[in-house]
Short mmCIF file of C-alpha atoms in Angstrom, two decimals:
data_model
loop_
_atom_site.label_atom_id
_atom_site.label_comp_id
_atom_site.label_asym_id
_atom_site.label_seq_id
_atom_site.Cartn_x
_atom_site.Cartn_y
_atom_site.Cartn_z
CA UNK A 316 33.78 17.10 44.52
CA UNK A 317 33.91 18.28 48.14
CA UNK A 318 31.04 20.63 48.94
CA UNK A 319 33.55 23.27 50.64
CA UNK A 320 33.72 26.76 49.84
CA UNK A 321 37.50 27.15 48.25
CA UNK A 322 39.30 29.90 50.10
CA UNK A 323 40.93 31.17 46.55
CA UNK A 324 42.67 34.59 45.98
CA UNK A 325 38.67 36.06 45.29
CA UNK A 326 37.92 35.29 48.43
CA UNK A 327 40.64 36.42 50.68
CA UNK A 328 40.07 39.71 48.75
CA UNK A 329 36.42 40.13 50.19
CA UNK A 330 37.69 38.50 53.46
CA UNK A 331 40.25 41.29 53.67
CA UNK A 332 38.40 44.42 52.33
CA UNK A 333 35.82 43.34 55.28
CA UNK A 334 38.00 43.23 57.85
CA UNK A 335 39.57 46.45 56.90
CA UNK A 336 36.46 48.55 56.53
CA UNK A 337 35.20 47.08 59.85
CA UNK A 338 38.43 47.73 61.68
CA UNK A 339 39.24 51.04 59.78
CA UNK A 340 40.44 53.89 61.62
CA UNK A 341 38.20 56.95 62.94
CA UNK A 342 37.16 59.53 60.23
CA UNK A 343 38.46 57.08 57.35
CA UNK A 344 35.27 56.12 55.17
CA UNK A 345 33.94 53.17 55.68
CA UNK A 346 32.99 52.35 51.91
CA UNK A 347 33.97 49.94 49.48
CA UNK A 348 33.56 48.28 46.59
CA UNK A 349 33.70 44.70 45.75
CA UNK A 350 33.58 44.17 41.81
CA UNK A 351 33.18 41.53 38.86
CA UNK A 352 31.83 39.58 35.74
CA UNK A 353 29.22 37.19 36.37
CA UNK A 354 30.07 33.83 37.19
CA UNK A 355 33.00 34.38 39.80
CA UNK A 356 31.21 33.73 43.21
CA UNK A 357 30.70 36.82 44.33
CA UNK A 358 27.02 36.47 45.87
CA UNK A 359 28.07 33.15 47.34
CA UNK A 360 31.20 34.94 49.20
CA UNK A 361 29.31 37.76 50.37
CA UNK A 362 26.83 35.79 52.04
CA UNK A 363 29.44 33.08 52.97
CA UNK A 364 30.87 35.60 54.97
CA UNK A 365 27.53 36.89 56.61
CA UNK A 366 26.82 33.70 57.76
CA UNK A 367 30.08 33.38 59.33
CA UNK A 368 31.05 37.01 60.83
CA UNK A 369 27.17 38.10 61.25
CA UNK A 370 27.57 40.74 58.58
CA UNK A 371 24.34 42.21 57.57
CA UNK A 372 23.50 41.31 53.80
CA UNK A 373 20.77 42.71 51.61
CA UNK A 374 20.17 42.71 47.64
CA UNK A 375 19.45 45.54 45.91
CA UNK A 376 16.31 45.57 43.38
CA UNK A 377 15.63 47.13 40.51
CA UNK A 378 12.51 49.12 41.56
CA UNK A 379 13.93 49.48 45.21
CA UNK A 380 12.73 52.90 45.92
CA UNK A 381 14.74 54.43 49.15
CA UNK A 382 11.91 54.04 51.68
CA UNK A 383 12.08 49.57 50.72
CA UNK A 384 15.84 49.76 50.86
CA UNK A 385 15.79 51.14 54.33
CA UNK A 386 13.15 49.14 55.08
CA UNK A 387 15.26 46.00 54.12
CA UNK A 388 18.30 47.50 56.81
CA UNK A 389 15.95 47.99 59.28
CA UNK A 390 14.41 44.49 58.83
CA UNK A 391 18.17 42.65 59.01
CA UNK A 392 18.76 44.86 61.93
CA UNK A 393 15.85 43.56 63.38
CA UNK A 394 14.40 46.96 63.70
CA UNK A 395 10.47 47.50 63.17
CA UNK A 396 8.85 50.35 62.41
CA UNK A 397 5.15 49.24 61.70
CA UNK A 398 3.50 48.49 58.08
CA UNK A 399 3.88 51.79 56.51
CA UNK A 400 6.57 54.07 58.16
CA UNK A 401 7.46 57.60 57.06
CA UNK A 402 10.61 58.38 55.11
CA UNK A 403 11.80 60.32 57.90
CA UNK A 404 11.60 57.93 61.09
CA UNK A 405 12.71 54.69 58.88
CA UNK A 406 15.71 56.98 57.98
CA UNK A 407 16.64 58.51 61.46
CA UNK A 408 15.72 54.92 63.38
CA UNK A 409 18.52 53.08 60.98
CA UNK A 410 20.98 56.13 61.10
CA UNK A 411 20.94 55.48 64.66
CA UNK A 412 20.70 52.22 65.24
CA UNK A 413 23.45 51.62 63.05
CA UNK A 414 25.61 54.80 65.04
CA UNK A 415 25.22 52.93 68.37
CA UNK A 416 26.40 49.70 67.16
CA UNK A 417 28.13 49.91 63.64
CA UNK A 418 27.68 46.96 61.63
CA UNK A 419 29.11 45.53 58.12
CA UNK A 420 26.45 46.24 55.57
CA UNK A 421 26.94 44.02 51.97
CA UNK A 422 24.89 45.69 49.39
CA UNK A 423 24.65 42.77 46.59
CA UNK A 424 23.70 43.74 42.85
CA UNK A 425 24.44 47.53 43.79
CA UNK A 426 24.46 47.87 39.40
CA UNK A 427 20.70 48.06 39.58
CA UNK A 428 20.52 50.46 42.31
CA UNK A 429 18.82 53.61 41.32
CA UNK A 430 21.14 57.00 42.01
CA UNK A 431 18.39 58.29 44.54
CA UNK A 432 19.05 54.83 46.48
CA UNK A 433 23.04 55.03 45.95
CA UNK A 434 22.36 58.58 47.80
CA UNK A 435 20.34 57.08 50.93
CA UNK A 436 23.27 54.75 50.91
CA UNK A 437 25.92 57.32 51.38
CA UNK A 438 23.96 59.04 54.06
CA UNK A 439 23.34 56.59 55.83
CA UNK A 440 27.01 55.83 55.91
CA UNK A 441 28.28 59.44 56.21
CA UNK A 442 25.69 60.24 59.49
CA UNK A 443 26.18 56.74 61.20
CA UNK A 444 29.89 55.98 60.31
CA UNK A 445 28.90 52.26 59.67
CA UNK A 446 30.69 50.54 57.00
CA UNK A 447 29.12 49.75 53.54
CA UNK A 448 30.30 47.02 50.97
CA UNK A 449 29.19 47.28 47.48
CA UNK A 450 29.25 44.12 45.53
CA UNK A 451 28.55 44.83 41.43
CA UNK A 452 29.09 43.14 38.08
CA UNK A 453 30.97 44.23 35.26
CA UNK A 454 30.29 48.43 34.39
CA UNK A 455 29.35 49.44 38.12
CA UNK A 456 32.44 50.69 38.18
CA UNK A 457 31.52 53.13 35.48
CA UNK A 458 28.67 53.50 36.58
CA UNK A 459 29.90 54.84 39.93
CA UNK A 460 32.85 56.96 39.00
CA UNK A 461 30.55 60.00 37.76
CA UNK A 462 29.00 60.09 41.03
CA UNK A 463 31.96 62.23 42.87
CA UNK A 464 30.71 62.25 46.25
CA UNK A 465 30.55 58.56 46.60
CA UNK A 466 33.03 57.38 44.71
CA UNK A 467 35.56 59.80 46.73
CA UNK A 468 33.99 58.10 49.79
CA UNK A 469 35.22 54.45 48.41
CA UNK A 470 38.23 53.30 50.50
CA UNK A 471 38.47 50.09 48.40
CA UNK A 472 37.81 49.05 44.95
CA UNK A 473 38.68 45.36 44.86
CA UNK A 474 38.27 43.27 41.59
CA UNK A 475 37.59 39.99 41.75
CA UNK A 476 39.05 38.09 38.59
CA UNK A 477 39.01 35.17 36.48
CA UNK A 478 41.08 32.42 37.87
CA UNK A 479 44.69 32.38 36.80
CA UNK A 480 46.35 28.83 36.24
CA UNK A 481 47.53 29.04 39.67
CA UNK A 482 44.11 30.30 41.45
CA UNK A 483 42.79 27.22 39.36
CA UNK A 484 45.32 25.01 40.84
CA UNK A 485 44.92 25.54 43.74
CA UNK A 486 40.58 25.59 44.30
CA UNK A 487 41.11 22.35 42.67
CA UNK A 488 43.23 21.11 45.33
CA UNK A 489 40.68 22.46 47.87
CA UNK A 490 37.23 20.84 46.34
CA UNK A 491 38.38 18.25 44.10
CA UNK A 492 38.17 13.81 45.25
CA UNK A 493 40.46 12.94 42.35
CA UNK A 494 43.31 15.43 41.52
CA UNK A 495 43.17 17.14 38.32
CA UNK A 496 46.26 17.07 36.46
CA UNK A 497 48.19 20.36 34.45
CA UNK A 498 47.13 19.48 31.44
CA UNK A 499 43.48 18.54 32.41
CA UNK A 500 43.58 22.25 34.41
CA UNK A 501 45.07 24.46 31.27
CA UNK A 502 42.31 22.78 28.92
CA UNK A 503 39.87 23.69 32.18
CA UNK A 504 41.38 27.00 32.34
CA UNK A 505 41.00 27.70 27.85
CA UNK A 506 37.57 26.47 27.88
CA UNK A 507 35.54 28.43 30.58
CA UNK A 508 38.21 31.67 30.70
CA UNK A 509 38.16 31.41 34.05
CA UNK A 510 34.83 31.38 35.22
CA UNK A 511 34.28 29.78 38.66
CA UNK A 512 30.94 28.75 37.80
CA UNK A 513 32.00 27.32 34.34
CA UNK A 514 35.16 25.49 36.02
CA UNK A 515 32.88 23.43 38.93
CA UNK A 516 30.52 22.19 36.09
CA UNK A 517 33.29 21.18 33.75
CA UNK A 518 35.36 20.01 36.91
CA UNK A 519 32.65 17.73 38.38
CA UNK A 520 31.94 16.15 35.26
CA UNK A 521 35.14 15.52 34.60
CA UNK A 522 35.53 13.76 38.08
CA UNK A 523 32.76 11.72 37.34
CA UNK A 524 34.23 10.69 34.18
CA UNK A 525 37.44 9.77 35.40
CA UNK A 526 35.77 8.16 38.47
CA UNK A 527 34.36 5.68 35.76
CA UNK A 528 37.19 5.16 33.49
CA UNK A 529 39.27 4.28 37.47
CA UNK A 530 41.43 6.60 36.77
CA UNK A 531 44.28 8.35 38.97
CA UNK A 532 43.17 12.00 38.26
CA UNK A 533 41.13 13.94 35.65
CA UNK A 534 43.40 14.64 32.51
CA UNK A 535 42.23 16.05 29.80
CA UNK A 536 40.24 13.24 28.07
CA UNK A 537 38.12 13.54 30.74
CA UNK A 538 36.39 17.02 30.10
CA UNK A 539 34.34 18.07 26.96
CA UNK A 540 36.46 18.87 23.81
CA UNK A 541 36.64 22.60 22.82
CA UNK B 566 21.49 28.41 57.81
CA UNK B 567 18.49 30.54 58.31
CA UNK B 568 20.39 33.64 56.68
CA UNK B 569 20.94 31.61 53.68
CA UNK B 570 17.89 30.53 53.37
CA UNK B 571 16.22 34.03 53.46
CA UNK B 572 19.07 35.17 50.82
CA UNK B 573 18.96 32.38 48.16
CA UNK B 574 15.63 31.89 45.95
CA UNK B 575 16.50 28.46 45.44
CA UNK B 576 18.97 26.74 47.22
CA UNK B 577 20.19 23.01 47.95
CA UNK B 578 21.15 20.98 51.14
CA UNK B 579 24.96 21.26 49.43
CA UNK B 580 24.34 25.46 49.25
CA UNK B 581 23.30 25.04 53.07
CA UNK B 582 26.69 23.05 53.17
CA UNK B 583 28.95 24.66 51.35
CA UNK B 584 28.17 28.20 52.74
CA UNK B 585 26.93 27.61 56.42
CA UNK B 586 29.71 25.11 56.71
CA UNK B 587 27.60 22.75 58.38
CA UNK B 588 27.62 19.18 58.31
CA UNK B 589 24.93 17.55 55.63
CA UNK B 590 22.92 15.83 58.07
CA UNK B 591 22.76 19.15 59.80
CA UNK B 592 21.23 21.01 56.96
CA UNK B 593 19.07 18.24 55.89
CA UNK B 594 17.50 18.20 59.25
CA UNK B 595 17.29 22.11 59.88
CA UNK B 596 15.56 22.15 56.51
CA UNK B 597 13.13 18.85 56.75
CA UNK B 598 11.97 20.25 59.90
CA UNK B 599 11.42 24.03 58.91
CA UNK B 600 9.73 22.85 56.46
CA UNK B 601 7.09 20.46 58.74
CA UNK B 602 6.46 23.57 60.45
CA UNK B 603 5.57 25.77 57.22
CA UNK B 604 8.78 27.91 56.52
CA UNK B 605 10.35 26.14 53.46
CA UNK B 606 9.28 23.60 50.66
CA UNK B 607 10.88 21.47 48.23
CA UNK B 608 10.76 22.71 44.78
CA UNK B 609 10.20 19.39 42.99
CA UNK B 610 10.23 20.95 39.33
CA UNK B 611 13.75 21.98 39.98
CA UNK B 612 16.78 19.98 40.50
CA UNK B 613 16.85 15.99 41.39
CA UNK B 614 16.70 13.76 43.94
CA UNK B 615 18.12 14.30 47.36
CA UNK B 616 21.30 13.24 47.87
CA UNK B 617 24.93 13.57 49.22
CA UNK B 618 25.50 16.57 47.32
CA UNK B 619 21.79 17.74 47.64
CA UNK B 620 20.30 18.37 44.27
CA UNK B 621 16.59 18.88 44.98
CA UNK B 622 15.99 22.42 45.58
CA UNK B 623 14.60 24.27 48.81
CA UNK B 624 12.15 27.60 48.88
CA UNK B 625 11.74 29.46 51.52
CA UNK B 626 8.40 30.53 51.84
CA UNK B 627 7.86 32.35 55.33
CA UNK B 628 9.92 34.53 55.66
CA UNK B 629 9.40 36.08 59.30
CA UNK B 630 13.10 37.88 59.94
CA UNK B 631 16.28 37.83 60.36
CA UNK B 632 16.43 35.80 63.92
CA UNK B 633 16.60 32.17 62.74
CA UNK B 634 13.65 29.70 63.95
CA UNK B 635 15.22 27.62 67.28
CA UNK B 636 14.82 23.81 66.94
CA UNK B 637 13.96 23.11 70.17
CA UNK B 638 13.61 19.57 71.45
CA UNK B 639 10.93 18.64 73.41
CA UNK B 640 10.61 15.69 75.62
CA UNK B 641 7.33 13.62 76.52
CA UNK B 642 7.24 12.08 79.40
CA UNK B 643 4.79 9.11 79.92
CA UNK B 644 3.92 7.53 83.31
CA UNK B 645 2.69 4.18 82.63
CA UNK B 646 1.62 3.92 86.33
CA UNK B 647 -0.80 7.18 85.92
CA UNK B 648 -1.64 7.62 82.58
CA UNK B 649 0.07 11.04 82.26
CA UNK B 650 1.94 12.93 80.15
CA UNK B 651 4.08 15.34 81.04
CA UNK B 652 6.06 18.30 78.70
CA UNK B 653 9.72 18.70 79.23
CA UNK B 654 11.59 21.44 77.27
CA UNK B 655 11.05 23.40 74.53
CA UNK B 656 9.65 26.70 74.02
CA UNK B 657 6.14 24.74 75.58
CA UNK B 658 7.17 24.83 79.37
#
């Protein structure tokens, strides 16, 4: 199995919603969301991307209070504001910072953020104009929709799903030694519902299995029976 | 590399790979000498051996920002008519 990130349908979503909120127009928000079950790559994506268009990337936590999640900005953006900085200054030196040079923030695990810390979020994004991507599991969306004045602010809410057959296809065209055959990829496809995580487990055993046997391509012998 | 590092609790020379998009030698080496100097260490209760797909798994455990540590080579210079060394390169000059 190749060690290469597979550009699938998931991640030309994040790829695209990126782009957009970085290259959105003037008084459009500059908020989105970036959703899905466990399992699906989203982390790896996010910070796929970071590494490769110098997006800023921080994980929430679950007793981030909003003075440690500015403190985390200010830290990517390289900013320092000594060992114990007031509320005030953190806030106003990241707010304008981030004004005079607007950069991509990914906020990862944004389900655990507290609603004071979703707040400082949308501030900082309403008084600096620099775009914010939340990335959540399964229920942030419901978890966001009560709170009107930032999920108004949300120019995208983009899902990223299960693979299909095809999205299966074709990641296992992109990481895959020995081809997998239609049958070995439907069986793939039934036993892990479409988790990415699930598929490169079942997939790389199944290479190695039909590595041994010398065969052509993985069928379906070659992975676990259901 | 660096940003992955800081991100990921645990991470492999095939996570440096995969996500840096950086050859494996390339990886192996950032990490092997990061962690000679005291950044990272090799979790040896998790994951296996080292190999092409990197299964033993990397900590970081200095953490000093966001700007990733330069590998900076350093040349030594050795006059076998004088006895001296001399200090080319590097962050040393």
């Amino acid at each position: 199995m190749r060690n290469v990130l597979a550009l699938t349908r998931n991640v030309n979503v994040y790829v695209n919603v990126s782009a957009s909120l970085e290259g959105r127009d003037a008084g459009v928000p500059g908020l989105a969301l970036y959703h899905g079950n466990r399992g699906l790559g989203k982390t790896k994506v996010a910070l796929w991307n970071a590494a490769k268009t110098g997006t800023i990337y921080i994980r929430a936590k679950t007793r981030w209070s909003d003075s440690w999640l500015l403190q985390d900005i200010a830290t990517e953006l390289g900013l320092s504001f000594g060992s114990r900085p007031a509320l005030k200054g953190l806030f106003e030196g990241v707010v304008g910072y981030l004004k005079e040079r607007p950069r991509l923030v990914a906020v990862d695990e944004i389900n655990i953020c507290s609603l004071s810390c979703l707040g400082t979020l949308r501030d900082v994004h309403d008084l600096s104009d620099s775009p914010f991507l939340l990335i959540g599991h399964e229920g942030v969306l419901q978890r966001l929709k009560p709170i009107g004045p930032l999920f108004d602010r949300l120019l995208y809410v983009a899902e990223c799903k299960p693979f299909d057959f095809d999205d299966l296809k074709d990641f296992a065209g992109q990481v895959l030694d020995v081809p997998a055959n239609d049958d070995a990829l439907s069986k793939c496809l039934k036993l892990t519902q479409g988790n990415t995580r699930k598929c490169v487990v079942l997939l790389k055993g199944g290479e190695n299995r039909a590595r041994a046997a010398r065969a052509a391509c993985i069928g379906p012998e070659h992975l676990p029976r259901e | 590399m660096w940003l992955i590092a800081r991100k990921m609790t645990h991470f492999t020379v095939g996570d440096l790979v995969q996500l840096a998009e950086v050859p494996y030698s390339t990886a192996y080496n950032f990490l092997s000498i990061l962690a000679r100097a005291g950044y990272l260490k090799k979790d040896i209760r998790k994951g296996g051996a080292e190999g092409r797909r990197g299964g033993a798994k990397w900590q970081l455990i200095k953490d000093t920002g966001p700007k990733a540590p330069r590998l900076d080579h350093i040349y030594l210079v050795k006059d076998s008519n004088t006895g001296q060394i001399i200090t080319v390169g590097g962050d040393l000059e």
